[in-house]
mmCIF file of C-alpha atoms and ligand atoms in Angstrom:
data_model
loop_
_atom_site.group_PDB
_atom_site.id
_atom_site.type_symbol
_atom_site.label_atom_id
_atom_site.label_comp_id
_atom_site.label_asym_id
_atom_site.label_seq_id
_atom_site.Cartn_x
_atom_site.Cartn_y
_atom_site.Cartn_z
ATOM 1 C CA MET K 1 0.000 0.000 0.000
ATOM 2 C CA SER K 2 1.306 3.465 -0.858
ATOM 3 C CA LYS K 3 2.047 5.976 1.878
ATOM 4 C CA LEU K 4 -0.690 8.216 0.530
ATOM 5 C CA GLN K 5 -3.297 5.433 0.563
ATOM 6 C CA GLU K 6 -2.325 4.484 4.097
ATOM 7 C CA ILE K 7 -2.808 8.101 5.161
ATOM 8 C CA LEU K 8 -6.138 8.411 3.363
ATOM 9 C CA ASP K 9 -7.477 5.179 4.884
ATOM 10 C CA TYR K 10 -6.510 6.295 8.364
ATOM 11 C CA ASN K 11 -7.928 9.746 7.739
ATOM 12 C CA LYS K 12 -11.328 8.384 6.747
ATOM 13 C CA LEU K 13 -11.636 6.594 10.102
ATOM 14 C CA PHE K 14 -10.247 9.595 12.002
ATOM 15 C CA VAL K 15 -13.017 11.815 10.682
ATOM 16 C CA GLU K 16 -15.758 9.164 10.917
ATOM 17 C CA ASN K 17 -14.868 8.432 14.540
ATOM 18 C CA LYS K 18 -14.863 12.175 15.318
ATOM 19 C CA GLU K 19 -11.341 11.969 16.735
ATOM 20 C CA TYR K 20 -10.903 15.621 15.801
ATOM 21 C CA VAL K 21 -13.301 16.800 18.502
ATOM 22 C CA LYS K 22 -10.615 17.061 21.190
ATOM 23 C CA TYR K 23 -8.512 19.305 18.931
ATOM 24 C CA ILE K 24 -11.140 21.904 18.108
ATOM 25 C CA THR K 25 -9.888 25.406 18.888
ATOM 26 C CA SER K 26 -9.678 28.855 17.246
ATOM 27 C CA LYS K 27 -7.095 30.224 14.830
ATOM 28 C CA ASN K 28 -5.890 32.881 17.289
ATOM 29 C CA PRO K 29 -3.140 31.437 19.503
ATOM 30 C CA ASN K 30 -4.506 31.156 23.072
ATOM 31 C CA LYS K 31 -1.095 31.909 24.586
ATOM 32 C CA LYS K 32 -0.360 34.644 22.008
ATOM 33 C CA LEU K 33 2.869 32.876 21.042
ATOM 34 C CA VAL K 34 4.709 32.382 17.778
ATOM 35 C CA ILE K 35 7.347 29.659 17.776
ATOM 36 C CA LEU K 36 10.056 29.318 15.160
ATOM 37 C CA SER K 37 11.669 25.908 15.456
ATOM 38 C CA CYS K 38 13.441 23.243 13.445
ATOM 39 C CA MET K 39 11.703 20.607 11.323
ATOM 40 C CA ASP K 40 13.632 17.868 13.195
ATOM 41 C CA THR K 41 11.418 14.776 13.553
ATOM 42 C CA ARG K 42 12.308 14.374 17.216
ATOM 43 C CA LEU K 43 10.644 17.678 18.023
ATOM 44 C CA THR K 44 7.276 17.039 16.374
ATOM 45 C CA GLU K 45 5.502 15.958 19.557
ATOM 46 C CA LEU K 46 8.271 16.502 22.098
ATOM 47 C CA LEU K 47 8.564 20.280 21.713
ATOM 48 C CA PRO K 48 4.908 21.197 22.352
ATOM 49 C CA LYS K 49 4.655 18.626 25.181
ATOM 50 C CA ALA K 50 7.849 19.911 26.846
ATOM 51 C CA LEU K 51 6.482 23.479 26.717
ATOM 52 C CA ASN K 52 2.957 22.504 27.796
ATOM 53 C CA LEU K 53 1.476 23.714 24.513
ATOM 54 C CA LYS K 54 -1.804 22.275 23.328
ATOM 55 C CA ASN K 55 -3.541 22.565 19.996
ATOM 56 C CA GLY K 56 -4.484 26.216 19.593
ATOM 57 C CA ASP K 57 -1.901 27.652 22.004
ATOM 58 C CA ALA K 58 0.783 28.864 19.557
ATOM 59 C CA LYS K 59 1.553 29.519 15.920
ATOM 60 C CA PHE K 60 4.320 27.176 14.769
ATOM 61 C CA ILE K 61 6.748 28.052 11.994
ATOM 62 C CA LYS K 62 9.254 25.367 11.093
ATOM 63 C CA ASN K 63 12.150 24.949 8.723
ATOM 64 C CA ALA K 64 15.561 23.326 8.601
ATOM 65 C CA GLY K 65 17.537 24.759 11.505
ATOM 66 C CA ALA K 66 14.980 27.331 12.746
ATOM 67 C CA SER K 67 17.011 29.871 10.819
ATOM 68 C CA ILE K 68 15.917 33.040 9.064
ATOM 69 C CA MET K 69 17.566 33.232 5.669
ATOM 70 C CA HIS K 70 16.162 36.548 4.546
ATOM 71 C CA PRO K 71 14.638 39.616 6.302
ATOM 72 C CA PHE K 72 11.843 39.601 3.721
ATOM 73 C CA GLY K 73 11.442 35.840 3.323
ATOM 74 C CA SER K 74 8.624 33.535 4.370
ATOM 75 C CA ILE K 75 9.662 33.215 8.033
ATOM 76 C CA ILE K 76 9.476 36.929 8.809
ATOM 77 C CA ARG K 77 6.329 37.168 6.703
ATOM 78 C CA SER K 78 4.726 34.453 8.842
ATOM 79 C CA ILE K 79 5.777 36.198 12.075
ATOM 80 C CA ILE K 80 4.286 39.454 10.820
ATOM 81 C CA VAL K 81 1.000 37.740 9.971
ATOM 82 C CA ALA K 82 0.957 36.075 13.420
ATOM 83 C CA VAL K 83 1.559 39.435 15.132
ATOM 84 C CA TYR K 84 -0.828 41.634 13.165
ATOM 85 C CA GLU K 85 -3.557 39.182 12.169
ATOM 86 C CA PHE K 86 -3.527 36.709 15.054
ATOM 87 C CA LYS K 87 -2.536 38.962 17.977
ATOM 88 C CA ALA K 88 0.643 37.120 18.960
ATOM 89 C CA ASP K 89 2.835 39.238 21.271
ATOM 90 C CA GLU K 90 5.808 36.988 22.058
ATOM 91 C CA VAL K 91 8.127 35.070 19.753
ATOM 92 C CA LEU K 92 10.216 32.048 20.733
ATOM 93 C CA VAL K 93 13.096 31.033 18.487
ATOM 94 C CA ILE K 94 13.923 27.454 19.472
ATOM 95 C CA GLY K 95 16.967 25.720 18.052
ATOM 96 C CA HIS K 96 18.205 22.364 19.285
ATOM 97 C CA HIS K 97 21.343 20.389 20.018
ATOM 98 C CA GLY K 98 22.430 17.903 17.357
ATOM 99 C CA CYS K 99 20.735 19.840 14.562
ATOM 100 C CA GLY K 100 21.221 18.542 11.027
ATOM 101 C CA MET K 101 21.933 22.110 9.947
ATOM 102 C CA SER K 102 24.858 22.481 12.306
ATOM 103 C CA ASN K 103 28.061 22.199 10.285
ATOM 104 C CA LEU K 104 26.083 21.335 7.149
ATOM 105 C CA ASN K 105 28.497 21.765 4.278
ATOM 106 C CA GLY K 106 27.187 23.478 1.145
ATOM 107 C CA ASP K 107 29.793 21.754 -1.051
ATOM 108 C CA GLU K 108 28.731 18.309 0.135
ATOM 109 C CA VAL K 109 25.050 18.971 -0.458
ATOM 110 C CA LEU K 110 25.889 20.263 -3.918
ATOM 111 C CA GLU K 111 27.808 17.054 -4.623
ATOM 112 C CA LYS K 112 24.754 14.982 -3.647
ATOM 113 C CA ILE K 113 22.591 17.120 -5.917
ATOM 114 C CA VAL K 114 24.875 16.341 -8.865
ATOM 115 C CA GLN K 115 24.958 12.637 -7.940
ATOM 116 C CA ARG K 116 21.153 12.563 -8.058
ATOM 117 C CA GLY K 117 21.217 13.635 -11.675
ATOM 118 C CA ILE K 118 20.886 17.406 -11.598
ATOM 119 C CA SER K 119 23.173 18.608 -14.369
ATOM 120 C CA LYS K 120 26.165 20.830 -13.697
ATOM 121 C CA GLU K 121 24.831 23.238 -16.343
ATOM 122 C CA VAL K 122 21.733 23.866 -14.224
ATOM 123 C CA ILE K 123 23.945 24.705 -11.256
ATOM 124 C CA GLU K 124 26.164 26.937 -13.383
ATOM 125 C CA THR K 125 23.121 28.748 -14.764
ATOM 126 C CA LEU K 126 21.907 29.445 -11.212
ATOM 127 C CA CYS K 127 25.356 30.632 -10.155
ATOM 128 C CA ASN K 128 25.533 32.909 -13.194
ATOM 129 C CA ALA K 129 22.133 34.326 -12.220
ATOM 130 C CA GLY K 130 23.749 35.467 -8.969
ATOM 131 C CA ILE K 131 22.478 32.688 -6.677
ATOM 132 C CA ASP K 132 25.216 31.600 -4.282
ATOM 133 C CA ILE K 133 23.984 28.022 -3.870
ATOM 134 C CA LYS K 134 26.845 26.889 -1.634
ATOM 135 C CA LYS K 135 26.196 29.699 0.808
ATOM 136 C CA TRP K 136 22.442 29.176 0.577
ATOM 137 C CA LEU K 137 22.793 25.483 1.465
ATOM 138 C CA HIS K 138 25.358 26.074 4.184
ATOM 139 C CA GLY K 139 24.175 25.445 7.740
ATOM 140 C CA PHE K 140 25.484 27.132 10.883
ATOM 141 C CA ASP K 141 28.534 26.549 13.028
ATOM 142 C CA SER K 142 26.953 27.281 16.423
ATOM 143 C CA VAL K 143 23.266 26.825 17.255
ATOM 144 C CA GLU K 144 23.481 29.497 19.977
ATOM 145 C CA GLU K 145 24.948 32.040 17.545
ATOM 146 C CA SER K 146 22.333 31.195 14.940
ATOM 147 C CA ILE K 147 19.543 31.731 17.498
ATOM 148 C CA LYS K 148 21.020 35.044 18.641
ATOM 149 C CA GLU K 149 21.175 36.242 15.028
ATOM 150 C CA SER K 150 17.556 35.265 14.414
ATOM 151 C CA VAL K 151 16.374 36.968 17.616
ATOM 152 C CA GLU K 152 18.267 40.123 16.659
ATOM 153 C CA LEU K 153 16.879 40.071 13.130
ATOM 154 C CA ILE K 154 13.277 39.807 14.403
ATOM 155 C CA LYS K 155 13.755 42.466 17.096
ATOM 156 C CA SER K 156 15.333 44.967 14.728
ATOM 157 C CA HIS K 157 13.012 44.294 11.795
ATOM 158 C CA PRO K 158 11.453 47.554 10.563
ATOM 159 C CA LEU K 159 7.966 46.005 10.329
ATOM 160 C CA ILE K 160 7.905 44.301 13.749
ATOM 161 C CA PRO K 161 6.486 46.493 16.545
ATOM 162 C CA LYS K 162 8.902 47.311 19.381
ATOM 163 C CA ASP K 163 6.637 45.847 22.086
ATOM 164 C CA ILE K 164 6.954 42.326 20.681
ATOM 165 C CA VAL K 165 9.080 40.215 23.049
ATOM 166 C CA VAL K 166 11.546 37.841 21.378
ATOM 167 C CA HIS K 167 13.235 34.993 23.247
ATOM 168 C CA GLY K 168 15.902 32.561 22.049
ATOM 169 C CA LEU K 169 16.152 29.003 23.393
ATOM 170 C CA VAL K 170 17.864 25.691 22.742
ATOM 171 C CA ILE K 171 16.003 22.445 23.352
ATOM 172 C CA ASP K 172 17.481 19.008 24.003
ATOM 173 C CA PRO K 173 15.924 16.756 21.335
ATOM 174 C CA GLU K 174 15.879 13.781 23.723
ATOM 175 C CA THR K 175 14.836 15.153 27.100
ATOM 176 C CA GLY K 176 13.038 18.313 25.987
ATOM 177 C CA LYS K 177 15.105 20.383 28.451
ATOM 178 C CA LEU K 178 15.220 24.068 27.520
ATOM 179 C CA GLU K 179 18.146 26.456 27.900
ATOM 180 C CA VAL K 180 17.614 30.181 27.574
ATOM 181 C CA VAL K 181 20.002 31.846 25.121
ATOM 182 C CA VAL K 182 18.213 35.199 24.967
ATOM 183 C CA ASN K 183 15.684 36.254 27.602
ATOM 184 C CA GLY K 184 13.479 38.760 25.792
ATOM 185 C CA TYR K 185 12.333 40.440 29.025
ATOM 186 C CA GLU K 186 15.851 41.572 29.893
HETATM 187 ZN ZN1 ZN C 201 17.411 20.834 13.504
#
């Protein structure tokens, strides 16, 4: 059975058995929180449980490494929507130990791309168009530094109101233990 069919079969029963009832909530985050975190599979359930967040409590934004690549990219755009449209007033940037983006090497990823059959001409064309693919694919050297940079970028963003509190944290992907890197109240 395909993955999709398995999902669709399960989904049919989920809806029929009204298993959704316990998740019903509104689209405004009850705790007025926006959380930017990593897409790491270990955090899917662990992170909200470790922070006592239930369905409806926070807006979650996820990507590889919880990093903000561009001040006018989709992450900041999502934070702005959460702040202005959904009344969020605090932002948590949560990175984690053992992140796949830590020490990720742009050259190595590029090699894998070529091995999977993407032609070198395509890569050259992108490079000639001014896209620095190696830099774009590069991860970070220190999760703490990456979090600090993201917090600073959000706090100093010209479209984010000054009363928005931004915290930076690192989570242990096994125990869920949090460490504060930036306390936004200080
Ligand atoms: Zn990660």
